[in-house]
mmCIF file of C-alpha atoms and ligand atoms in Angstrom:
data_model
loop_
_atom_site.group_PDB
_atom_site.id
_atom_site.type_symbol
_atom_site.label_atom_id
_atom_site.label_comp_id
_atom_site.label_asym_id
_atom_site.label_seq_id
_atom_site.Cartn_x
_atom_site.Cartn_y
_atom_site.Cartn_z
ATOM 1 C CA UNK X 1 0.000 0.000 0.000
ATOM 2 C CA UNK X 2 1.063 3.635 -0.696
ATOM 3 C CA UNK X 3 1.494 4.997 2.678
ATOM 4 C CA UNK X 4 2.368 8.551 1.713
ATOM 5 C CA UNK X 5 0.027 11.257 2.160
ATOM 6 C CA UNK X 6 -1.337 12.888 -0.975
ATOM 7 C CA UNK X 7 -1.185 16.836 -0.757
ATOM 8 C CA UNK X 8 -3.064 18.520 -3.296
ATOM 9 C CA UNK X 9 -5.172 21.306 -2.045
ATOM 10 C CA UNK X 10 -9.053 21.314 -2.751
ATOM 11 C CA UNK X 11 -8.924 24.349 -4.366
ATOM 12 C CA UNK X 12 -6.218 27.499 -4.115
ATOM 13 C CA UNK X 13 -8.212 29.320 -1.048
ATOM 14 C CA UNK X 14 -6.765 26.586 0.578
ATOM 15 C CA UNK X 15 -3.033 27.943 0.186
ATOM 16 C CA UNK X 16 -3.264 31.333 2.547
ATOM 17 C CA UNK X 17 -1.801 31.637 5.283
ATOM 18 C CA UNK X 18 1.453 29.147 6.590
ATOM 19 C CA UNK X 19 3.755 31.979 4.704
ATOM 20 C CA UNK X 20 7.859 31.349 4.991
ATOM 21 C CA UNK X 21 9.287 32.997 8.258
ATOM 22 C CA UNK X 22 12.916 33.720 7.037
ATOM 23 C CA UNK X 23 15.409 35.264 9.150
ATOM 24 C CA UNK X 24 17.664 38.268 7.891
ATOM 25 C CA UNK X 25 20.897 37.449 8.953
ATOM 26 C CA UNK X 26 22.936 39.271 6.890
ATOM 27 C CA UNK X 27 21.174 42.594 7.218
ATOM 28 C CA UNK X 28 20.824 42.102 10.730
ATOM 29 C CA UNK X 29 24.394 40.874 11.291
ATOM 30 C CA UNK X 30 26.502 41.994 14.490
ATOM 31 C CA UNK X 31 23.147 43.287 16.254
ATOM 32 C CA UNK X 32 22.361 41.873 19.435
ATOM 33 C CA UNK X 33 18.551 41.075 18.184
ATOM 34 C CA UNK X 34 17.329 38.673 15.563
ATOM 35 C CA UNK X 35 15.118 39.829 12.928
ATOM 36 C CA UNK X 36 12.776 37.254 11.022
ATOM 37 C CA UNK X 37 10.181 38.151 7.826
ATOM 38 C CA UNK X 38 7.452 36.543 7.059
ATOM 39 C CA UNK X 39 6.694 36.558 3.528
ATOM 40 C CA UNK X 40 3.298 37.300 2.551
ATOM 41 C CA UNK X 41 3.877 38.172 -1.066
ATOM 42 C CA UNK X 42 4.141 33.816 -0.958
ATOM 43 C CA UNK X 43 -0.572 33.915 -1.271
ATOM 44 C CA UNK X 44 -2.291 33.456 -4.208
ATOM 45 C CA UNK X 45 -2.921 36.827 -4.283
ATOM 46 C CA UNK X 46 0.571 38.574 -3.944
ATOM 47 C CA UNK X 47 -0.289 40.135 -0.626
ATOM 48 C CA UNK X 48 -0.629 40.087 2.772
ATOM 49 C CA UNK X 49 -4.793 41.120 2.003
ATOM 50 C CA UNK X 50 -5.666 37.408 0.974
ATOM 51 C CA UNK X 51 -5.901 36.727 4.457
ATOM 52 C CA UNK X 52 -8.410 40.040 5.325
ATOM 53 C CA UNK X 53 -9.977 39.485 2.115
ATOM 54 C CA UNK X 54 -10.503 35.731 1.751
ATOM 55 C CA UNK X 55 -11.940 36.383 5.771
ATOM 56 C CA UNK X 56 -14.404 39.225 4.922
ATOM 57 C CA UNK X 57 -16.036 36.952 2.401
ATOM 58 C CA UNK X 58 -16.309 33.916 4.661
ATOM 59 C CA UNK X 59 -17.516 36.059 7.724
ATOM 60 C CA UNK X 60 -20.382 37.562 5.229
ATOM 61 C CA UNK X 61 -21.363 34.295 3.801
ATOM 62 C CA UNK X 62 -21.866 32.880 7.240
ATOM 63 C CA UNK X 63 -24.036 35.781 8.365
ATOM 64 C CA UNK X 64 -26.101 35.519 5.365
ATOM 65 C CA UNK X 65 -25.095 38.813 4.120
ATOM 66 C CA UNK X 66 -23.389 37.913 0.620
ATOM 67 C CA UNK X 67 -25.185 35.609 -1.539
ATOM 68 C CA UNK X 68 -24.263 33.764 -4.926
ATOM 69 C CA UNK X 69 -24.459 36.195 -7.980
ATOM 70 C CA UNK X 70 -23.915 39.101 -5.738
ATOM 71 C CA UNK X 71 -21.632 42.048 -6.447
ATOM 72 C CA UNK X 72 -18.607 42.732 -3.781
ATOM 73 C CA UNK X 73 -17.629 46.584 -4.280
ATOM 74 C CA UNK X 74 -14.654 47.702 -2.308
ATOM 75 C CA UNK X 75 -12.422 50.897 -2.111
ATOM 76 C CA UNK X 76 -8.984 50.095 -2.329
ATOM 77 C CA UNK X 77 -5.330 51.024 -2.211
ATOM 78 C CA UNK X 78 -4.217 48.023 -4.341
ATOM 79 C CA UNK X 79 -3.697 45.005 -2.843
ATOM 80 C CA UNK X 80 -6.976 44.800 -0.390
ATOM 81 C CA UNK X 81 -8.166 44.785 -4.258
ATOM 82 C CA UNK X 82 -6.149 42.238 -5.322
ATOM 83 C CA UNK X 83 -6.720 40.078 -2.852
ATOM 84 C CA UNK X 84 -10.523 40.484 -3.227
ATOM 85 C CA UNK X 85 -10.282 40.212 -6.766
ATOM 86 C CA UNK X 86 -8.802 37.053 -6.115
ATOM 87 C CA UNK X 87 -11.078 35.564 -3.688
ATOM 88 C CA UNK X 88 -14.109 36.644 -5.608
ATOM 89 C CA UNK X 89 -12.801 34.901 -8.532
ATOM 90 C CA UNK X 90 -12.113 31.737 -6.124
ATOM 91 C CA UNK X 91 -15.322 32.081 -5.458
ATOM 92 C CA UNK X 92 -17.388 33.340 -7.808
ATOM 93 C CA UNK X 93 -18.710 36.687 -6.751
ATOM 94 C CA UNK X 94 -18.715 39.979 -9.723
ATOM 95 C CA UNK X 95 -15.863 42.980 -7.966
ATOM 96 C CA UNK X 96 -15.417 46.335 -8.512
ATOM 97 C CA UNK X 97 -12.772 47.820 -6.797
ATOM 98 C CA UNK X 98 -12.527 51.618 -6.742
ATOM 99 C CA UNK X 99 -9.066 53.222 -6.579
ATOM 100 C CA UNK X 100 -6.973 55.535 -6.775
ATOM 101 C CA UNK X 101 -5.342 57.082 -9.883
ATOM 102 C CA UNK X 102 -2.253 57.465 -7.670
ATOM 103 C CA UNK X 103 -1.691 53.938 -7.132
ATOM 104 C CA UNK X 104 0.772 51.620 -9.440
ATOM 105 C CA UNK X 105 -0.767 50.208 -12.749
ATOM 106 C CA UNK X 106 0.244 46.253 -11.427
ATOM 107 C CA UNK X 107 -2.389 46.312 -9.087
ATOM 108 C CA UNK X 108 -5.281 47.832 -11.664
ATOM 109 C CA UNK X 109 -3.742 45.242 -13.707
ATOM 110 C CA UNK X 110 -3.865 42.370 -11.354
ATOM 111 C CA UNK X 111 -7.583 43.391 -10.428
ATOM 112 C CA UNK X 112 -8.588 43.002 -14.177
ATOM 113 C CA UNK X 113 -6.718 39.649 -14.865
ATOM 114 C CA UNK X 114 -8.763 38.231 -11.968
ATOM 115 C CA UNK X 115 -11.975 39.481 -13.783
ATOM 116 C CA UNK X 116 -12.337 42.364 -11.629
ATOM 117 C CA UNK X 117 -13.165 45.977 -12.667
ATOM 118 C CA UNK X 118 -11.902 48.321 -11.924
ATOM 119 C CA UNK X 119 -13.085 52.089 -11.584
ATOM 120 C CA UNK X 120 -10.350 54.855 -11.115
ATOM 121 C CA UNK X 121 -11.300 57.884 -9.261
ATOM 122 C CA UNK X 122 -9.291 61.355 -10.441
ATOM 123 C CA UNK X 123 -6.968 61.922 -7.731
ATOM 124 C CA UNK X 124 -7.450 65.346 -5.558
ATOM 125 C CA UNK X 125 -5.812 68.430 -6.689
ATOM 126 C CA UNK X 126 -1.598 68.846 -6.553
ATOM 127 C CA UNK X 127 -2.041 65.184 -5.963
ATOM 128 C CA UNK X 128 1.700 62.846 -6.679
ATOM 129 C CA UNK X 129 1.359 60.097 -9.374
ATOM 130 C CA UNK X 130 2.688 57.158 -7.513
ATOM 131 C CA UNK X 131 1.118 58.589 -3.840
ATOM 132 C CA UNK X 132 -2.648 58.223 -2.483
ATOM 133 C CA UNK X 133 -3.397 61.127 -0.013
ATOM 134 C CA UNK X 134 -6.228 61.198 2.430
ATOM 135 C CA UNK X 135 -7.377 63.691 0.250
ATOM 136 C CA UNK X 136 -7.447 61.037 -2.381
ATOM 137 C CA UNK X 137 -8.979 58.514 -0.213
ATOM 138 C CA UNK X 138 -11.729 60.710 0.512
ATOM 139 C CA UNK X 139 -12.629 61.171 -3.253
ATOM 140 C CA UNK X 140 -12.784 57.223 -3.597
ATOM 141 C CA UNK X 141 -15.003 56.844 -0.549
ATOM 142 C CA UNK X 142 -17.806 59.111 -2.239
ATOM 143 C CA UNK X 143 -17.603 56.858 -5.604
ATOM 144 C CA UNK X 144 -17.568 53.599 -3.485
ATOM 145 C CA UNK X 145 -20.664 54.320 -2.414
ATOM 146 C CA UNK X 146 -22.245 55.745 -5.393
ATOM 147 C CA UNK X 147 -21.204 51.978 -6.580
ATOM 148 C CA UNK X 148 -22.630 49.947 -3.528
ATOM 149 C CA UNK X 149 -25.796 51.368 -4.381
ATOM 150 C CA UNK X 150 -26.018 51.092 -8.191
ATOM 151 C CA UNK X 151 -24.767 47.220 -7.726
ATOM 152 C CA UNK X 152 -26.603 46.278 -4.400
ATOM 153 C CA UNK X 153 -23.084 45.091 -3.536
ATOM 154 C CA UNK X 154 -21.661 43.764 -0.457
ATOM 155 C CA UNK X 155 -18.980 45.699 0.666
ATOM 156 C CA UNK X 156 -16.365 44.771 2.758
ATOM 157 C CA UNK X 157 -15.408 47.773 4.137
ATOM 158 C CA UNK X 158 -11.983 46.937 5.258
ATOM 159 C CA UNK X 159 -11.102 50.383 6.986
ATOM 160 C CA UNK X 160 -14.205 49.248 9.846
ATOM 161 C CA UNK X 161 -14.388 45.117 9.267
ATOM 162 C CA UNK X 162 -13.119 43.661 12.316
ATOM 163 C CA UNK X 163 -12.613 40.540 10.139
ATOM 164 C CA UNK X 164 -9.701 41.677 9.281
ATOM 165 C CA UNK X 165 -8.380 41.445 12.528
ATOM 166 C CA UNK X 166 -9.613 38.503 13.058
ATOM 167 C CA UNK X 167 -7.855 37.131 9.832
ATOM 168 C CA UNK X 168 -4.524 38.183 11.142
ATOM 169 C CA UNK X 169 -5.125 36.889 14.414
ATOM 170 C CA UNK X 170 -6.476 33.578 13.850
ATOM 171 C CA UNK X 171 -3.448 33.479 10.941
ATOM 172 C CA UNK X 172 -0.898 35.700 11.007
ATOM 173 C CA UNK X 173 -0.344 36.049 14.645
ATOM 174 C CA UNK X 174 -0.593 32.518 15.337
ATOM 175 C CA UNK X 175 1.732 31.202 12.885
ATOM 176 C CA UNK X 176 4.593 33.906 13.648
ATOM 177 C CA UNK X 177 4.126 32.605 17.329
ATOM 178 C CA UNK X 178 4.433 29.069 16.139
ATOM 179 C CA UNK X 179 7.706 29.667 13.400
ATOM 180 C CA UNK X 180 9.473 31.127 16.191
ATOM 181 C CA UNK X 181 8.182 28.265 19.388
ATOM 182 C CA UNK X 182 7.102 31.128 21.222
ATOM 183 C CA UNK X 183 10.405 33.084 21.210
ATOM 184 C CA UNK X 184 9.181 35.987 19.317
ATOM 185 C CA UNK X 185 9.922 39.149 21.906
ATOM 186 C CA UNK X 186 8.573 42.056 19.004
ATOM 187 C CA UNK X 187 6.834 42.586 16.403
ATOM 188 C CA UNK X 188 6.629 45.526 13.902
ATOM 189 C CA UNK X 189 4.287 45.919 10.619
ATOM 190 C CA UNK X 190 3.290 49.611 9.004
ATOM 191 C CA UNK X 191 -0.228 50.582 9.210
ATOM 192 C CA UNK X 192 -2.606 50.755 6.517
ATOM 193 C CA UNK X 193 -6.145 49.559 7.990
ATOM 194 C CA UNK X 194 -4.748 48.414 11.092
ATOM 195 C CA UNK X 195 -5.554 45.106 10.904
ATOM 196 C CA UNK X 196 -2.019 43.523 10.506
ATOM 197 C CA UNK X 197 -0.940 45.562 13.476
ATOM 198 C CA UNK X 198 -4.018 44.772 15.984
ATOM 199 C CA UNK X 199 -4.755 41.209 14.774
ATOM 200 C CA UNK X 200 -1.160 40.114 15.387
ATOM 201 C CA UNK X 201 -1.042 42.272 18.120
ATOM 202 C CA UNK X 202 -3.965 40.424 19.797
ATOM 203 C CA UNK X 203 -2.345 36.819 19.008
ATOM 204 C CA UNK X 204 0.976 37.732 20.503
ATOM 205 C CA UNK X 205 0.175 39.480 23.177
ATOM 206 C CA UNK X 206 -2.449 37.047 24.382
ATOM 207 C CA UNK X 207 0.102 34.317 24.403
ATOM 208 C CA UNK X 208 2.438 36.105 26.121
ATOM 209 C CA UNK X 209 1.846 40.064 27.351
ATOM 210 C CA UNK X 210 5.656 41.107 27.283
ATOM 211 C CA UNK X 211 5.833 40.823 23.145
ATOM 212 C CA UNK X 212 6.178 44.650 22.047
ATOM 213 C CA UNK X 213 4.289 45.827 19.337
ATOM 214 C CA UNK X 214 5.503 48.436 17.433
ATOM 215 C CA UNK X 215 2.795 50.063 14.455
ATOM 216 C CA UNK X 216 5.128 51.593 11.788
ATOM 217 C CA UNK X 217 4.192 55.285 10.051
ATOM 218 C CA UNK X 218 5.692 57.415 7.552
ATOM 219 C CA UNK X 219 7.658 60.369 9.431
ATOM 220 C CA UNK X 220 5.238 62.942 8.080
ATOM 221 C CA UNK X 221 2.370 61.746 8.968
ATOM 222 C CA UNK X 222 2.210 60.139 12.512
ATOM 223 C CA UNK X 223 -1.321 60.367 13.390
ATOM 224 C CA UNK X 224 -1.129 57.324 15.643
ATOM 225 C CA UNK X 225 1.916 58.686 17.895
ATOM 226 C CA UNK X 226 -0.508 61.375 18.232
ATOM 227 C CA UNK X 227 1.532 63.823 16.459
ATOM 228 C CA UNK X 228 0.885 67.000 14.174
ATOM 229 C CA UNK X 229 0.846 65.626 10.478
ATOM 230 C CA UNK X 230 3.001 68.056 8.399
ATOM 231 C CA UNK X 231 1.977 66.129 4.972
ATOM 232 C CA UNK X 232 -0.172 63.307 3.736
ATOM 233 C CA UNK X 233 1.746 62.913 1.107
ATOM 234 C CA UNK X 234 4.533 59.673 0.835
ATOM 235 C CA UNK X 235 5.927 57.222 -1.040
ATOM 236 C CA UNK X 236 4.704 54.001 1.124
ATOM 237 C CA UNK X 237 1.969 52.463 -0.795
ATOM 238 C CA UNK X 238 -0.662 50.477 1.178
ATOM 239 C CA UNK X 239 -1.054 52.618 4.109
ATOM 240 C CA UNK X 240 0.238 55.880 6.630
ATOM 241 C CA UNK X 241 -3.314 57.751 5.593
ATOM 242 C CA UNK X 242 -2.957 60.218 8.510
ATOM 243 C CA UNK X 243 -6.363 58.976 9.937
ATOM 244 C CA UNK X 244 -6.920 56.003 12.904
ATOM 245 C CA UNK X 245 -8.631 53.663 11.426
ATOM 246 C CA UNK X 246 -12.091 52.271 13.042
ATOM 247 C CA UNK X 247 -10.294 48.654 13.312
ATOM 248 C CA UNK X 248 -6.903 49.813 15.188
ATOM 249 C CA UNK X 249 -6.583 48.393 18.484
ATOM 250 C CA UNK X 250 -4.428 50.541 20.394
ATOM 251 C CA UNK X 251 -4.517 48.009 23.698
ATOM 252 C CA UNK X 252 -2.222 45.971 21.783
ATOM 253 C CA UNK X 253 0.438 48.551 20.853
ATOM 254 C CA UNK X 254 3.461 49.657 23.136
ATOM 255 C CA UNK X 255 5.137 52.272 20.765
ATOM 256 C CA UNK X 256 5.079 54.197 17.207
ATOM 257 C CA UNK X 257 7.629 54.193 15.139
ATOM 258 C CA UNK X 258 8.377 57.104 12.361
ATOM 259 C CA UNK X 259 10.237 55.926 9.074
ATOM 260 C CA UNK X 260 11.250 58.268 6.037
ATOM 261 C CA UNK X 261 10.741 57.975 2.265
ATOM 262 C CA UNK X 262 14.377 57.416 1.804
ATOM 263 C CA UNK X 263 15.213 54.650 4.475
ATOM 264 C CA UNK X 264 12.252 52.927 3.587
ATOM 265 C CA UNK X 265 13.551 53.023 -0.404
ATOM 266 C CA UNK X 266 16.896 52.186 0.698
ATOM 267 C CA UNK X 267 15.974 49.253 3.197
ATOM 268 C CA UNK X 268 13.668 48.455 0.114
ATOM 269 C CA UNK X 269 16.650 47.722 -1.739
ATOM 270 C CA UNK X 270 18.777 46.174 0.735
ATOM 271 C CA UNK X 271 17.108 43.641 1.352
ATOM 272 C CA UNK X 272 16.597 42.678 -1.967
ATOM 273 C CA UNK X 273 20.386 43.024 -3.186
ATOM 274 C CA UNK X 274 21.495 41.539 0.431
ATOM 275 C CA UNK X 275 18.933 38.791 1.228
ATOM 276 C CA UNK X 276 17.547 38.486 -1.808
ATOM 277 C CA UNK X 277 14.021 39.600 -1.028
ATOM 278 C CA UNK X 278 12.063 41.474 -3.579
ATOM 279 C CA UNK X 279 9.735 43.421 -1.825
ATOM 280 C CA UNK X 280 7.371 46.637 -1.460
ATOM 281 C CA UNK X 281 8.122 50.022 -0.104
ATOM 282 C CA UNK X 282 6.124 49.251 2.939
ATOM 283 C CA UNK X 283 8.190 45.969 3.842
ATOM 284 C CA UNK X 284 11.225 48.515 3.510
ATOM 285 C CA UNK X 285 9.853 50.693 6.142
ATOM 286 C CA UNK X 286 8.704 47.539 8.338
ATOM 287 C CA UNK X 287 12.558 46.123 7.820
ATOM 288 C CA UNK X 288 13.857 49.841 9.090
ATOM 289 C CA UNK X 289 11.795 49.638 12.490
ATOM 290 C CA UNK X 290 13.038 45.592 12.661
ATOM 291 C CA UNK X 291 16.564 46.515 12.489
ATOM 292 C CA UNK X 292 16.246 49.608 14.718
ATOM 293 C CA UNK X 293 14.076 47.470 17.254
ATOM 294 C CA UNK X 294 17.309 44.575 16.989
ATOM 295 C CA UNK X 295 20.264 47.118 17.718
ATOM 296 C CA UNK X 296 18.189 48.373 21.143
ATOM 297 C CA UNK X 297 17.167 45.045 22.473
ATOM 298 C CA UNK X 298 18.684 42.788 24.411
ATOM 299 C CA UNK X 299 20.868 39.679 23.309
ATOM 300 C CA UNK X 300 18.391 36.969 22.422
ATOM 301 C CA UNK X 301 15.292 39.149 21.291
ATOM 302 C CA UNK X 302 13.827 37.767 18.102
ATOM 303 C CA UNK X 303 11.709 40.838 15.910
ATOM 304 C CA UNK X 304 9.694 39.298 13.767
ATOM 305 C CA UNK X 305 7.897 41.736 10.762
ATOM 306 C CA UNK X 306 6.347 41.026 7.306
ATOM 307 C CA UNK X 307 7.048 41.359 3.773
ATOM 308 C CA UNK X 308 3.228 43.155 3.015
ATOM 309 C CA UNK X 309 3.744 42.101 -0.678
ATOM 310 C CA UNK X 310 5.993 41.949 -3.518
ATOM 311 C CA UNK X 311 8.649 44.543 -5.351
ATOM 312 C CA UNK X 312 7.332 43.367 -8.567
ATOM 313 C CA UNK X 313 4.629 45.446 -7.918
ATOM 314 C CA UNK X 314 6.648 48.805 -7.969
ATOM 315 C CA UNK X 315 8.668 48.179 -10.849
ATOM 316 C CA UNK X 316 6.902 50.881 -12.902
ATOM 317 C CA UNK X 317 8.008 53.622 -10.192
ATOM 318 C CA UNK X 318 11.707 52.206 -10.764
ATOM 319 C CA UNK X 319 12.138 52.546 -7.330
ATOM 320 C CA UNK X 320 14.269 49.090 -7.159
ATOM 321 C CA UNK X 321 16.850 50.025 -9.398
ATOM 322 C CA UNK X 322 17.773 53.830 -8.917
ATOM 323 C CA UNK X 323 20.867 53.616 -7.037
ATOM 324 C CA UNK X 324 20.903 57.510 -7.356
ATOM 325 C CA UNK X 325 19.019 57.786 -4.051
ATOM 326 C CA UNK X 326 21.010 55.385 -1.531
HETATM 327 C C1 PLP T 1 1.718 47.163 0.681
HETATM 328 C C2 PLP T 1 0.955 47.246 1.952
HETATM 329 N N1 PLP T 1 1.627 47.410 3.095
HETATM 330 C C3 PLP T 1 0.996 47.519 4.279
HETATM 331 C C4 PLP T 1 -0.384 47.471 4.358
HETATM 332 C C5 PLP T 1 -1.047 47.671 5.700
HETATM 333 O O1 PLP T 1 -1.754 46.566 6.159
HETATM 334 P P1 PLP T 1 -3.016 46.774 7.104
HETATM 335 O O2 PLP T 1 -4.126 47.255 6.248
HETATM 336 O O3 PLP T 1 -3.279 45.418 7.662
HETATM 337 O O4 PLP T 1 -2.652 47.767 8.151
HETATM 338 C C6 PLP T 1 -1.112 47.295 3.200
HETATM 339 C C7 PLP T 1 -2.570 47.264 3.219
HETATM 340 O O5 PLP T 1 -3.236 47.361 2.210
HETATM 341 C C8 PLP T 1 -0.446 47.174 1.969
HETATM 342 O O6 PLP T 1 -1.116 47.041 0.813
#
């Protein structure tokens, strides 16, 4: 008799979560800390918003809120639309996502190729190409709902869905305290909705109340630290909208931390050239605060952070290659 086990997945909903945790040992070498990434660019999707997205459905199906046929309408930075393009084509639900003009053609691109469509809001005046604002976010807000009302669409509403904190805590959180056996003393992610930050947050913390949990935000704009915000306007794709999001759970987080364009470009790029990890502007500002976090604490601390999604996404802003700006 064959006694191996056959592993082939029902269907590719079934390959979330159980990302890589990879340690950085070269960019974290000499510090007393250890710093450890988990790789969410590894999902179907490309992004760490499977997990929110693939939960929002599930939670809505179970309340008897989305039905088969039914349009899912979400506003999006990019990847939350992504990752529900994905899932609604795993699933079979119509999307719209609304976004952005200042986002990155891949993800408009992505949307489509899952069957998606995809409706692109103007962005607000003296707006960057390449940078949503809150002012931007504001204008795709008003069209969302202009949508969710022509289409009779569920929406997710990811900014105010406590799903996706439960997505990250059920997943995310558990696994990183699982890779590590429990030795995981911090953890560090940059804030878009929040849910990364307070769903791992909750995990962690519940297992063991001495993890630290640092939420990462662009140095400009550090609502959460409670700080004047001198612009809205960055380079860090996927999140630092100068707001606190309905889903943040501040009970979870010990400290702020502020990162700049350029060290979040150039950790970007080191960790590509040095560990060989291709990924987004926000996992360069979430590797920053990681190695920071590892030259301050103590021999034997483990920092654990994530790789939000891929550098493949970027390419068009050439922001991998320029060595101009190191
Ligand atoms: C690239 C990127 N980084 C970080 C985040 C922030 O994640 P969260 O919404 O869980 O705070 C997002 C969210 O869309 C993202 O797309």
């Amino acid at each position: 008799m064959n006694s191996r086990r056959a592993r082939i997945l029902p269907h590719v909903g079934a390959a979330v979560g159980d990302t890589p945790l990879v340690a950085l040992d070269r960019l974290a070498s000499g510090l007393p800390g250890r710093v450890a990434i988990k790789l969410e660019y590894f999902s179907p999707g490309g992004s760490i918003k499977d997990r929110p997205a693939l939960a929002c459905l599930e939670e809505a199906e179970a309340a008897g809120i989305l039905k088969r046929g039914q349009w899912v309408v979400e506003k999006t930075s990019g990847n939350m639309g992504a990752g529900l393009a994905w899932a609604c084509a795993v699933k079979g639900y119509r999307f719209v996502a609304v976004m952005s003009a200042g986002n990155t053609p891949e993800r408009r691109r992505m949307i489509e190729a899952f069957g998606g469509t995809v409706v692109l809001v103007p962005q607000a005046r003296g707006g960057t190409d390449g940078q949503v604002s809150r002012e931007d976010l504001e204008l795709v807000e008003a069209e969302t709902a202009r949508q969710v009302q022509k289409r009779r669409a569920f929406l997710p509403d990811q900014f105010n869905n406590p799903a996706c904190v439960r997505a990250h805590e059920r997943g995310t959180g558990r696994e990183i305290w699982e890779q590590t056996a429990g030795a995981v003393s911090h953890f560090c992610s940059f804030a878009g909705t929040a849910g990364t930050i307070s769903g791992v947050g909750r995990a962690l913390k519940r297992r063991n109340p001495r993890i630290r949990i640092v939420v990462v935000e662009p140095k400009q704009a550090q609502t959460l630290a409670g700080k004047r915000v001198v612009s809205t306007s960055h380079v860090v794709q996927g999140g630092g909208y100068a707001m606190t999001p309905a889903i943040y759970d501040p009970s979870v987080v010990d400290a702020t931390w502020p990162v700049s364009d350029r060290v979040a470009l150039r950790t970007m790029r080191d960790l590509a050239r040095e560990e060989g990890i291709m990924a987004g502007i926000s996992t360069g500002a979430n590797v920053a605060c990681a190695l920071a976090l590892a030259a301050k604490a103590p021999r034997g601390s483990v920092i654990v952070t994530v790789a939000c999604d891929t550098g493949l996404k970027y390419l068009s802003l050439d922001t991998q290659h320029r060595r101009d700006r190191r």
